[in-house]
Coordinates of N, CA and C in Angstrom, one line a residue:
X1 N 7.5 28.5 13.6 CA 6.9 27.4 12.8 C 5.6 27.9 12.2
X2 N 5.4 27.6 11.0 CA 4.1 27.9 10.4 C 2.9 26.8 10.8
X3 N 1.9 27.6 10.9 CA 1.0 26.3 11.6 C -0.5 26.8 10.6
X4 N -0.7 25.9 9.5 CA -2.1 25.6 8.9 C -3.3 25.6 9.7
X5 N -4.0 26.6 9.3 CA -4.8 26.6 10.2 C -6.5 26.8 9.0
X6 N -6.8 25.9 9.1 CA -7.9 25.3 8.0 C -8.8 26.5 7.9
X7 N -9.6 26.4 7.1 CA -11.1 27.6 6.7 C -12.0 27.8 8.0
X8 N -12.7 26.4 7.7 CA -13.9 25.7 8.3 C -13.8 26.0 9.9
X9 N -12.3 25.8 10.4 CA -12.2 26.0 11.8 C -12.8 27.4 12.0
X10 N -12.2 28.5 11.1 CA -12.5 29.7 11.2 C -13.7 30.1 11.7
X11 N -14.4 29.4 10.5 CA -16.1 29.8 10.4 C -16.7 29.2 11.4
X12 N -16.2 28.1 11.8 CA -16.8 27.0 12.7 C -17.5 25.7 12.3
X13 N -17.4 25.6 11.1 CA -17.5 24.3 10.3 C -17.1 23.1 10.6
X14 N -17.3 22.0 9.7 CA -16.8 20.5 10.0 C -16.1 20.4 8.8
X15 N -15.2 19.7 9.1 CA -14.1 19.4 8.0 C -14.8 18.3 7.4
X16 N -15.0 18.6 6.0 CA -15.3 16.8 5.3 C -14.5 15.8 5.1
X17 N -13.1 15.8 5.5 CA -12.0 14.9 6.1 C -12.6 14.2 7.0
X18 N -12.8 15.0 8.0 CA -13.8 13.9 9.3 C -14.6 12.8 8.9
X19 N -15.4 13.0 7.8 CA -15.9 12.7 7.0 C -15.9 11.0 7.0
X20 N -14.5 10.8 6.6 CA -13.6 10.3 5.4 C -13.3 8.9 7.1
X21 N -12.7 9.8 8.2 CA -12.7 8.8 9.5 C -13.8 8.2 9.6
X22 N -14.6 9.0 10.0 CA -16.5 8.5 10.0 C -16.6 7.2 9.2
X23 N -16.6 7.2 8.3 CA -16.8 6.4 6.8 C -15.3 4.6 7.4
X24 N -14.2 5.5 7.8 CA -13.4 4.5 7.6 C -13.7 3.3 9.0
X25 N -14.4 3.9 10.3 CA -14.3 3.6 11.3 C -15.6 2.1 10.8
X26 N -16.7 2.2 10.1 CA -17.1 1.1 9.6 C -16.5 0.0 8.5
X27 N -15.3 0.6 7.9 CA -14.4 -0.2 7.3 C -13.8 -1.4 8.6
X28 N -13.4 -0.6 9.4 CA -12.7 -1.2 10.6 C -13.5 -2.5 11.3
X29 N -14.8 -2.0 11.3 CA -15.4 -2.8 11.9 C -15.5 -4.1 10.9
X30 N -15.6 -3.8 9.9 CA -15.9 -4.9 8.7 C -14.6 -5.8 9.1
X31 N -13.9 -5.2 9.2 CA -12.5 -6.2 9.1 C -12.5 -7.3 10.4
X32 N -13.0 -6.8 11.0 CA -13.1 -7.9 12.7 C -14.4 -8.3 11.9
X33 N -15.8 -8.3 11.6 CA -16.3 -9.5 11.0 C -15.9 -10.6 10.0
X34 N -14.8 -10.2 8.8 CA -14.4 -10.4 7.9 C -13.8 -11.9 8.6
X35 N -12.8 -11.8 9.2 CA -12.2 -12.2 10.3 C -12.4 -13.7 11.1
X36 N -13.8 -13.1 11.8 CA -14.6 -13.6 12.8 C -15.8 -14.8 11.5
X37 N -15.8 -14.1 10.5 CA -17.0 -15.1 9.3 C -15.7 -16.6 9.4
X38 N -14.9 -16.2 8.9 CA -13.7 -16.9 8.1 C -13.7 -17.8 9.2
X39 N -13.4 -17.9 10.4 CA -12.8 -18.7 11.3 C -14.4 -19.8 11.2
X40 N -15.5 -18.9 11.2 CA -16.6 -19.6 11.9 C -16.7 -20.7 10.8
X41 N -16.7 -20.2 9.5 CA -17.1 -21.1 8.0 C -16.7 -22.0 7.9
X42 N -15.1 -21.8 8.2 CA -14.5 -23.3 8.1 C -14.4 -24.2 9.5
X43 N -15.0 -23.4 10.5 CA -15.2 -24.3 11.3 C -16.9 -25.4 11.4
X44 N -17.5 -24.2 11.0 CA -19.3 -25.3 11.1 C -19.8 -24.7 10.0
X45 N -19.2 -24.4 9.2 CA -19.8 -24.4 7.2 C -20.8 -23.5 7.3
X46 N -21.8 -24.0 6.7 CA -22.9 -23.1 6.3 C -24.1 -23.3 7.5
X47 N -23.8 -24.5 8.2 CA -24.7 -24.9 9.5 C -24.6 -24.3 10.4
X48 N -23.4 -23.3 10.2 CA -23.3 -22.4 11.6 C -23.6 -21.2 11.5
X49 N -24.8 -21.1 12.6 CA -25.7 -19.8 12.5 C -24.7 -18.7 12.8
X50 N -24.0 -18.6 13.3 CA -23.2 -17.9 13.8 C -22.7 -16.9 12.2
X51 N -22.1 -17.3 11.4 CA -21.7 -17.4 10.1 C -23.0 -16.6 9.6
X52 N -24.0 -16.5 9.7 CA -25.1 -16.1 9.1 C -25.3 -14.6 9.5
X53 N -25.4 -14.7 11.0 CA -25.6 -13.6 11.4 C -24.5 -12.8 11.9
X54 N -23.2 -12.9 11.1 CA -22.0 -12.0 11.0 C -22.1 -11.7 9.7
X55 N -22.9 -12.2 8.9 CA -22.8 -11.7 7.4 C -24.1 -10.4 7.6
X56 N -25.1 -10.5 8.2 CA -25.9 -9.5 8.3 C -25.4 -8.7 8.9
X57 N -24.3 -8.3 10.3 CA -23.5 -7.7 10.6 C -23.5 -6.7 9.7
X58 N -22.5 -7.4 8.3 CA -21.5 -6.9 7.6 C -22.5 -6.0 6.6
X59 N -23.5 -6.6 6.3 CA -24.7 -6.1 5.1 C -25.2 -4.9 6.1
X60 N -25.0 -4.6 7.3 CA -25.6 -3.7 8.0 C -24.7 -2.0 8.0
X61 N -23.6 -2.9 8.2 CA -22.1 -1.8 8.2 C -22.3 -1.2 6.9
X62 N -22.7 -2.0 5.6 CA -22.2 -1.7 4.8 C -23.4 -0.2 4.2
X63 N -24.6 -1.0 4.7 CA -25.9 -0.1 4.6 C -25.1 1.4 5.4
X64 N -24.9 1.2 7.0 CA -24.3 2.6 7.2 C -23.3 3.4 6.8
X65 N -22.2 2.8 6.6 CA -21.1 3.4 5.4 C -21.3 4.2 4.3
X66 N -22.7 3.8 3.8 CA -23.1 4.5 2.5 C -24.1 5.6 2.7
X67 N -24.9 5.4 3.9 CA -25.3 6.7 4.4 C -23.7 7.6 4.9
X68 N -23.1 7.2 5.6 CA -22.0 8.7 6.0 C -21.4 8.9 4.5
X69 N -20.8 8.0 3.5 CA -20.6 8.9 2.2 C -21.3 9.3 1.6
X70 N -22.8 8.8 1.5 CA -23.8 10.0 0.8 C -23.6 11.0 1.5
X71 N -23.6 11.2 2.8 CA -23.8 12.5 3.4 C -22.6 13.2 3.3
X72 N -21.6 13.0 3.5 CA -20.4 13.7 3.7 C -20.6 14.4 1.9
X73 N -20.8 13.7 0.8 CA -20.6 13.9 -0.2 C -21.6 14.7 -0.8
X74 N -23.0 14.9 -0.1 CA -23.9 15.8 -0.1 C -23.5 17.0 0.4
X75 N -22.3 17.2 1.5 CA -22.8 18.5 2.5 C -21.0 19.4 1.7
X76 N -20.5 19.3 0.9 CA -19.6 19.4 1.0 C -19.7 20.9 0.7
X77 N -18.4 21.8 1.0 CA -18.0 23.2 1.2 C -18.2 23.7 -0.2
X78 N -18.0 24.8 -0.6 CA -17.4 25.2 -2.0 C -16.0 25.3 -1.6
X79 N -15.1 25.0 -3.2 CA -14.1 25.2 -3.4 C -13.3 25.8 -2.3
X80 N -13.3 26.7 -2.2 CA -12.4 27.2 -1.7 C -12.5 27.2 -0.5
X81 N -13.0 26.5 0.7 CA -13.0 25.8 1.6 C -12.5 24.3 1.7
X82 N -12.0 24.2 0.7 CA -11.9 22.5 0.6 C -10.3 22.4 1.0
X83 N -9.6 21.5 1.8 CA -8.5 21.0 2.0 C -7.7 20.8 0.8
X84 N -8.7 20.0 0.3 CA -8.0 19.3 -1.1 C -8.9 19.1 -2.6
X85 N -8.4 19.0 -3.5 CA -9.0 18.9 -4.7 C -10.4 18.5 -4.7
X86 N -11.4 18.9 -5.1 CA -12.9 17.9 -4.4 C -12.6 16.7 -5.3
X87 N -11.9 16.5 -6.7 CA -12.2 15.1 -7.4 C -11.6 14.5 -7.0
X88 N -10.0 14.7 -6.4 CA -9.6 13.5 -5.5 C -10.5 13.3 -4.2
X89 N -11.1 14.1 -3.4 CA -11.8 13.7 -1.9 C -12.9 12.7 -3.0
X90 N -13.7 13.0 -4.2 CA -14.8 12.1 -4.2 C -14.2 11.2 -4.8
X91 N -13.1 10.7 -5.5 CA -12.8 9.8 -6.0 C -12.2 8.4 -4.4
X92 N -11.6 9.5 -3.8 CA -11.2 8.3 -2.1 C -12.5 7.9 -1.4
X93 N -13.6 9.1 -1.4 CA -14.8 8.2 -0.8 C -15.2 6.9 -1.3
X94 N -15.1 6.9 -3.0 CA -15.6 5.7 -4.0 C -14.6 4.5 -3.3
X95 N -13.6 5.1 -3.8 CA -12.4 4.1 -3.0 C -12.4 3.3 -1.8
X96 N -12.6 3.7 -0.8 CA -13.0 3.4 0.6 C -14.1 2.8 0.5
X97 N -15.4 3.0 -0.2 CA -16.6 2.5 0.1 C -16.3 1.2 -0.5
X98 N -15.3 1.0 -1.7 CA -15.3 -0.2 -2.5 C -14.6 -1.1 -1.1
X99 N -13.7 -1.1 -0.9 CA -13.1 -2.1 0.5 C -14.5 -3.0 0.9
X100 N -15.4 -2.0 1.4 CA -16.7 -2.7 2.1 C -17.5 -3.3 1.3
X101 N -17.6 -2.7 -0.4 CA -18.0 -4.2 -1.2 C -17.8 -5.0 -1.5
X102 N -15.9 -4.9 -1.8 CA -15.5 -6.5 -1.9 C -15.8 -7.0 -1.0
X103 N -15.6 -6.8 0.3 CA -16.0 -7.5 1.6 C -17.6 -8.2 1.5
X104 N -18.3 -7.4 1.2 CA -19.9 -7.7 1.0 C -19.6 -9.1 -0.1
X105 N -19.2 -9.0 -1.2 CA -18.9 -9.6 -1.9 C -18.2 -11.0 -1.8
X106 N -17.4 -10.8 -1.2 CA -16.7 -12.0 -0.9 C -17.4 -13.0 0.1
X107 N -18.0 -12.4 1.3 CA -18.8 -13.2 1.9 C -20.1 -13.9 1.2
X108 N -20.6 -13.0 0.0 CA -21.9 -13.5 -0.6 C -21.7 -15.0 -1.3
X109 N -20.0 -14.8 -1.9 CA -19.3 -15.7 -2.3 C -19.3 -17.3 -1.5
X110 N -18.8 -16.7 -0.1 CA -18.7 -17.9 0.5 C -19.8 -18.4 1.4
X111 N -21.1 -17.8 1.3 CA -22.3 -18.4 1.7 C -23.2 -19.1 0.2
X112 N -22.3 -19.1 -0.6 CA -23.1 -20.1 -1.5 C -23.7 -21.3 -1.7
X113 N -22.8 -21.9 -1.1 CA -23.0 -23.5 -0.6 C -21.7 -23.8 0.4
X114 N -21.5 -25.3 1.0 CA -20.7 -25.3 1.9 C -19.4 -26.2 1.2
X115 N -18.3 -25.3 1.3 CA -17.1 -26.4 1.1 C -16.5 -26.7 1.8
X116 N -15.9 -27.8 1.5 CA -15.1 -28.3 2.9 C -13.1 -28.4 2.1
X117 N -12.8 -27.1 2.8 CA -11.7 -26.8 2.6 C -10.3 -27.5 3.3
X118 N -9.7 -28.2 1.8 CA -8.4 -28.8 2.8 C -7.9 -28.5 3.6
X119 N -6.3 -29.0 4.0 CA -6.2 -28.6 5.2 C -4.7 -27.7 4.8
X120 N -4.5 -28.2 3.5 CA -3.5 -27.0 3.3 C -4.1 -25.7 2.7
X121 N -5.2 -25.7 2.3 CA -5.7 -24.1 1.8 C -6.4 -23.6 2.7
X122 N -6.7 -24.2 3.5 CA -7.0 -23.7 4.7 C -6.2 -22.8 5.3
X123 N -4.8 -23.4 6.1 CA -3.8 -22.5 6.0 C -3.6 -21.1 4.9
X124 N -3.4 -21.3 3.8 CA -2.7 -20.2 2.6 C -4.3 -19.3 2.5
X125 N -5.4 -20.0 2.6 CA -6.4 -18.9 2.8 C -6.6 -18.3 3.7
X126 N -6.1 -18.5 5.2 CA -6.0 -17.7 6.5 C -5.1 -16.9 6.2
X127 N -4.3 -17.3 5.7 CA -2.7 -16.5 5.9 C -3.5 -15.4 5.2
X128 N -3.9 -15.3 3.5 CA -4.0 -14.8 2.9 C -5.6 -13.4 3.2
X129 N -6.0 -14.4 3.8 CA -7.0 -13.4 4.1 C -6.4 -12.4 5.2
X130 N -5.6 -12.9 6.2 CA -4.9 -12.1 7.4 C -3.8 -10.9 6.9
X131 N -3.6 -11.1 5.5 CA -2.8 -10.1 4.9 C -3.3 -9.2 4.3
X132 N -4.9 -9.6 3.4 CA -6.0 -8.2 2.6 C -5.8 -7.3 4.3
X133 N -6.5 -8.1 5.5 CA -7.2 -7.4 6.3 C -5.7 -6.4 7.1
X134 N -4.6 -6.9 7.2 CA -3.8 -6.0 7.3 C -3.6 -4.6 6.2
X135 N -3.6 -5.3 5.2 CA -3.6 -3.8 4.0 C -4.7 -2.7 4.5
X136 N -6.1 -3.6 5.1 CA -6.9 -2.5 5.5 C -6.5 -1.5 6.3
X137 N -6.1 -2.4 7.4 CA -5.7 -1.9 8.9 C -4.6 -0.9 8.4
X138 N -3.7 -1.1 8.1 CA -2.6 -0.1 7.7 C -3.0 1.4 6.8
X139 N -4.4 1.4 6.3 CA -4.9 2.4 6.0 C -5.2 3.4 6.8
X140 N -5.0 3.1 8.0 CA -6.4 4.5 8.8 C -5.0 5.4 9.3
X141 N -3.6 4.6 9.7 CA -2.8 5.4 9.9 C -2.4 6.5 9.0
X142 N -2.7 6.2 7.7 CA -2.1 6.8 6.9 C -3.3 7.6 6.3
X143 N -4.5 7.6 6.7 CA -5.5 8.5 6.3 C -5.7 9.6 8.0
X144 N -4.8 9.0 8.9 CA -4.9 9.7 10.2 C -4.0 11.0 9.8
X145 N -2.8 10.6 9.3 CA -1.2 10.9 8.8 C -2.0 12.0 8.0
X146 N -2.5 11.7 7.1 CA -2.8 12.9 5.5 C -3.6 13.8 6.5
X147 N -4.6 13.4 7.2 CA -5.7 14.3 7.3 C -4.9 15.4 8.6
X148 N -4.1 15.2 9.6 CA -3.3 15.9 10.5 C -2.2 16.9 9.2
X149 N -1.7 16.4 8.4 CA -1.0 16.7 7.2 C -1.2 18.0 6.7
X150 N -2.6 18.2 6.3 CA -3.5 19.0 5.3 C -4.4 20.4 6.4
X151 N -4.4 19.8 7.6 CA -5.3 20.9 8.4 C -4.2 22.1 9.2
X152 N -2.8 21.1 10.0 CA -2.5 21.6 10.7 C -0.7 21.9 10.3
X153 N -0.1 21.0 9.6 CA 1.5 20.9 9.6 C 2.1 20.3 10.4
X154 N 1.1 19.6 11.6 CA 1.9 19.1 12.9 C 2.7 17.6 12.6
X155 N 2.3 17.2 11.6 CA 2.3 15.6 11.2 C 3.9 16.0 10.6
X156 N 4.5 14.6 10.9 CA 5.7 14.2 9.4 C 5.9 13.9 8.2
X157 N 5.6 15.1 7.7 CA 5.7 14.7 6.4 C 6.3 13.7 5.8
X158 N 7.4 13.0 6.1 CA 8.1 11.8 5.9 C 7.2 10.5 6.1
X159 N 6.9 10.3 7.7 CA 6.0 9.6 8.1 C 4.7 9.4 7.8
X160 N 4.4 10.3 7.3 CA 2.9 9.9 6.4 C 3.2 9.5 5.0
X161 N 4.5 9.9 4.3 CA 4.8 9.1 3.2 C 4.8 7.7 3.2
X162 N 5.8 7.1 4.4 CA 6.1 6.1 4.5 C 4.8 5.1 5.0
X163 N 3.8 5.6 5.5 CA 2.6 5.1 5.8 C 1.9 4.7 4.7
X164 N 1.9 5.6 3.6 CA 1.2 5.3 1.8 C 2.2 3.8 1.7
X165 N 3.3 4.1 1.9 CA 4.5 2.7 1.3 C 3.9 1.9 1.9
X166 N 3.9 1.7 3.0 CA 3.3 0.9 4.0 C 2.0 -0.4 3.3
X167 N 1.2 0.5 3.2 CA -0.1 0.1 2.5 C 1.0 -0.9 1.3
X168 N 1.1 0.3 0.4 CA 1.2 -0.6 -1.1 C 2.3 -1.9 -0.7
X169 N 3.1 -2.1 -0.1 CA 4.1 -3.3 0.2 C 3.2 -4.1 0.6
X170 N 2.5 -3.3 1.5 CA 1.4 -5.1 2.2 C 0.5 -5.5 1.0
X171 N 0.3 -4.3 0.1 CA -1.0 -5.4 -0.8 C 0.4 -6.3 -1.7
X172 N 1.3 -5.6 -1.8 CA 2.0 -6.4 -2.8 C 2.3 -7.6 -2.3
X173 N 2.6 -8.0 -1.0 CA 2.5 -9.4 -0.1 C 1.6 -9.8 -0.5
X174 N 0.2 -9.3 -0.5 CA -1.3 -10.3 -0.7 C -1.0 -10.9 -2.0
X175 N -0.9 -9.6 -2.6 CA -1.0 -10.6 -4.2 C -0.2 -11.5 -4.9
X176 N 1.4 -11.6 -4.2 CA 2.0 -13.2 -4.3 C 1.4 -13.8 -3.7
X177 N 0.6 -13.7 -2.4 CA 0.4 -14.7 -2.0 C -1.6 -15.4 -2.4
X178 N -1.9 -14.7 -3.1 CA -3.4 -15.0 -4.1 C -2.4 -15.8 -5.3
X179 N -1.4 -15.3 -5.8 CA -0.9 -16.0 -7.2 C -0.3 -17.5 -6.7
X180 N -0.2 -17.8 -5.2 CA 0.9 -18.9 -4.7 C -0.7 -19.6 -4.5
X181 N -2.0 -19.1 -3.8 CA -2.8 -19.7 -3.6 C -3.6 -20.4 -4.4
X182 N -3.7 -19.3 -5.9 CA -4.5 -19.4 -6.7 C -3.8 -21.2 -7.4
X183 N -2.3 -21.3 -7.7 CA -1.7 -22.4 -7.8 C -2.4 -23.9 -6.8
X184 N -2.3 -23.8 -5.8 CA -2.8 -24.6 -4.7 C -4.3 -24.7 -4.9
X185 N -5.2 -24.2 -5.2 CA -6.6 -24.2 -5.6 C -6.9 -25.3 -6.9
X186 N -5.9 -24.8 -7.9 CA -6.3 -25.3 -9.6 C -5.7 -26.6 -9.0
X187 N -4.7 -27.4 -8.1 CA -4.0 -28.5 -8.0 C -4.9 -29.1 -7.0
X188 N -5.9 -28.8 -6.7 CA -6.5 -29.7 -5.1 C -7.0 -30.3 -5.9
X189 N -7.6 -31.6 -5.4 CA -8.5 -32.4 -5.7 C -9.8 -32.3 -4.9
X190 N -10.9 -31.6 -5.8 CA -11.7 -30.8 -5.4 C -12.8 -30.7 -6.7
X191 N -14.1 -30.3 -6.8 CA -15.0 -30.1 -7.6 C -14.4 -29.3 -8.1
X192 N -15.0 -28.6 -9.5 CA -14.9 -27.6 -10.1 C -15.7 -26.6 -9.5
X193 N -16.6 -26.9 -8.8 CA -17.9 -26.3 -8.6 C -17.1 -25.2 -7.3
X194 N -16.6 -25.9 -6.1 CA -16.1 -25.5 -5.0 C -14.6 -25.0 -5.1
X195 N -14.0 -24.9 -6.2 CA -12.9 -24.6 -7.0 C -12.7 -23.0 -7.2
X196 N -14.0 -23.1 -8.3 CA -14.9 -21.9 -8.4 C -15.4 -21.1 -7.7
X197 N -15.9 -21.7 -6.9 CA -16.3 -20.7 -5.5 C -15.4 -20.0 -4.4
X198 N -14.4 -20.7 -4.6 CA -13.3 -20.2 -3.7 C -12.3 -19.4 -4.5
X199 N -12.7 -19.7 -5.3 CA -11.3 -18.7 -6.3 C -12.0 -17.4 -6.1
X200 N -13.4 -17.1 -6.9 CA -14.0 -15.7 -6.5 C -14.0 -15.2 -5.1
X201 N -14.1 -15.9 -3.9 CA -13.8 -15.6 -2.5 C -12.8 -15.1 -2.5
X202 N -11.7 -15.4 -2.6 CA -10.4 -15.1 -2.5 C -10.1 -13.9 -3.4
X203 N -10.2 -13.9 -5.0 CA -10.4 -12.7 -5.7 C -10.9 -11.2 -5.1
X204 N -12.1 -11.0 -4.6 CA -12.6 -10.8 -3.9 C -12.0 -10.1 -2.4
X205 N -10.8 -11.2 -1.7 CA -10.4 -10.8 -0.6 C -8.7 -9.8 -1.3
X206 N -8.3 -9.9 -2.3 CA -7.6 -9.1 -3.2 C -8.0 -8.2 -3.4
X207 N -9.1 -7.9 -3.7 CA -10.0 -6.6 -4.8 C -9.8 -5.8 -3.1
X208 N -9.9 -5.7 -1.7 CA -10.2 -5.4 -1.0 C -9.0 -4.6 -0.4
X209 N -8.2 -5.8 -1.1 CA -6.8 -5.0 -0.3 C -6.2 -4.0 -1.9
X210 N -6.5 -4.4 -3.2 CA -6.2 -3.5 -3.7 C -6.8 -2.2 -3.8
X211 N -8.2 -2.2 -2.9 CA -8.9 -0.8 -3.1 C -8.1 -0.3 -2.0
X212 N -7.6 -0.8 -1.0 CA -6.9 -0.1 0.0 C -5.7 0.4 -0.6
X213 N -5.2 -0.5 -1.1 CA -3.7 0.3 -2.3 C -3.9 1.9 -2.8
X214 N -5.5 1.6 -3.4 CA -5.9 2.9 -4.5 C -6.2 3.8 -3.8
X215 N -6.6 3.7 -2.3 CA -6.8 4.9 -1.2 C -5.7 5.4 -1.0
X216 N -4.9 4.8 -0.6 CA -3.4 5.3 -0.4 C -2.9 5.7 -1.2
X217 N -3.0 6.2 -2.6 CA -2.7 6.4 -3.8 C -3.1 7.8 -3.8
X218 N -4.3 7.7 -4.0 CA -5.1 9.2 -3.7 C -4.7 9.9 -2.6
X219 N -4.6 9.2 -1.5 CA -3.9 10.3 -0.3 C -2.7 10.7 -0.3
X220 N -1.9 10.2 -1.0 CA -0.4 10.6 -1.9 C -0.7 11.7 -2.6
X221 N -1.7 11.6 -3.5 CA -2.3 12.3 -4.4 C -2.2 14.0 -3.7
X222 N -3.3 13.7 -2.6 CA -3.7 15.0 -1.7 C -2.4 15.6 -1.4
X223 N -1.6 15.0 -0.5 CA -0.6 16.1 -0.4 C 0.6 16.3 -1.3
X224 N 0.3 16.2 -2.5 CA 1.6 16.4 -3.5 C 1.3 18.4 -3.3
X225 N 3.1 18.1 -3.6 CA 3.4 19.5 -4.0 C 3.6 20.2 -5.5

């Protein structure tokens, strides 16, 4: 069996793939606040402190995430130590970091003022937010998948394909189901104002699961032949 045996290991280096885990493991955490905001908001609105201080949580994650990609994207090898293309590695850091701004984003959204969300968009916005945060979740296998892929040979090549699919099928669930919500939103009987505000929320919880799409894209990218 032929077995890949990376540069960096040689020298004794760190892989800037590691990097890329570092970076995603604060993704992860975002997603259990993401989560944990949503349940609280529509349970005690904007009066629930709780809700406040899961959003600084999230403003905190998001502050460290951008220290590990500044750094990883500071320290990186020359060429020819690199696994993979450096413009695709810096184009998936941008990628990944964006997840944690829609997130940032979406929450800024829904601490604007307090709406009081029916009882059927309630539902289609749990569902819907339960499906971005799957797209996330379905990422790390498949950035686990590429990065065993690229160092060693050990991984299945098949199986890490089918992990990229993985990803893109679930965003493509979210986004019928943003187009089924977005319908349900424009038909409530509801302010314009709180209309508004929930549409960019939800936008927002799309933009999150499509940057997860465009990671998985790029790590398709990485191991083409």
């Amino acid at each position: 069996m032929r077995v890949r045996i990376p540069f960096l290991s040689m020298i004794g280096g760190r892989s800037p793939m590691d990097g890329l885990l570092e970076h995603y493991s604060q993704v992860e955490a975002a997603m259990t606040i993401i989560n944990e905001s949503l349940l609280c908001y529509i349970g005690g609105g904007s009066a629930c402190k709780e809700f406040q201080l899961l959003k600084q949580e999230l403003d905190q994650l998001e502050e460290k995430a951008d220290k590990i990609k500044r750094n990883t994207r500071n320290h990186l090898p020359r060429g020819l130590f690199m696994a993979v293309d450096k413009t695709l590695f810096l184009n998936y850091t941008r990628a990944q970091d964006n997840i944690l701004d829609s997130a940032q984003d979406a929450l800024d959204w829904l601490n604007i003022h307090t709406v009081k969300i029916p009882g059927t968009l309630r539902t289609g916005g749990l569902t819907m937010v339960e499906g971005a945060i799957r797209t996330v979740e379905l990422l790390k296998p498949a950035l686990e998948g590429t990065i065993r892929l690229l160092h060693t040979d050990f991984a299945d090549r098949q199986a890490v394909k089918d992990g990229y699919r993985a990803v893109r099928s679930q965003h493509n669930d979210v986004r019928k189901m943003k187009s089924l919500l977005f319908r349900e939103l424009f038909s409530a009987d509801m302010e314009f104002k709180d209309v508004f505000q929930l549409l960019h929320f939800f936008e927002y919880m799309h933009e999150m699961s499509h940057n997860a799409e465009g990671c998985a894209d790029i790590l398709r990218a990485m191991i083409a032949r």
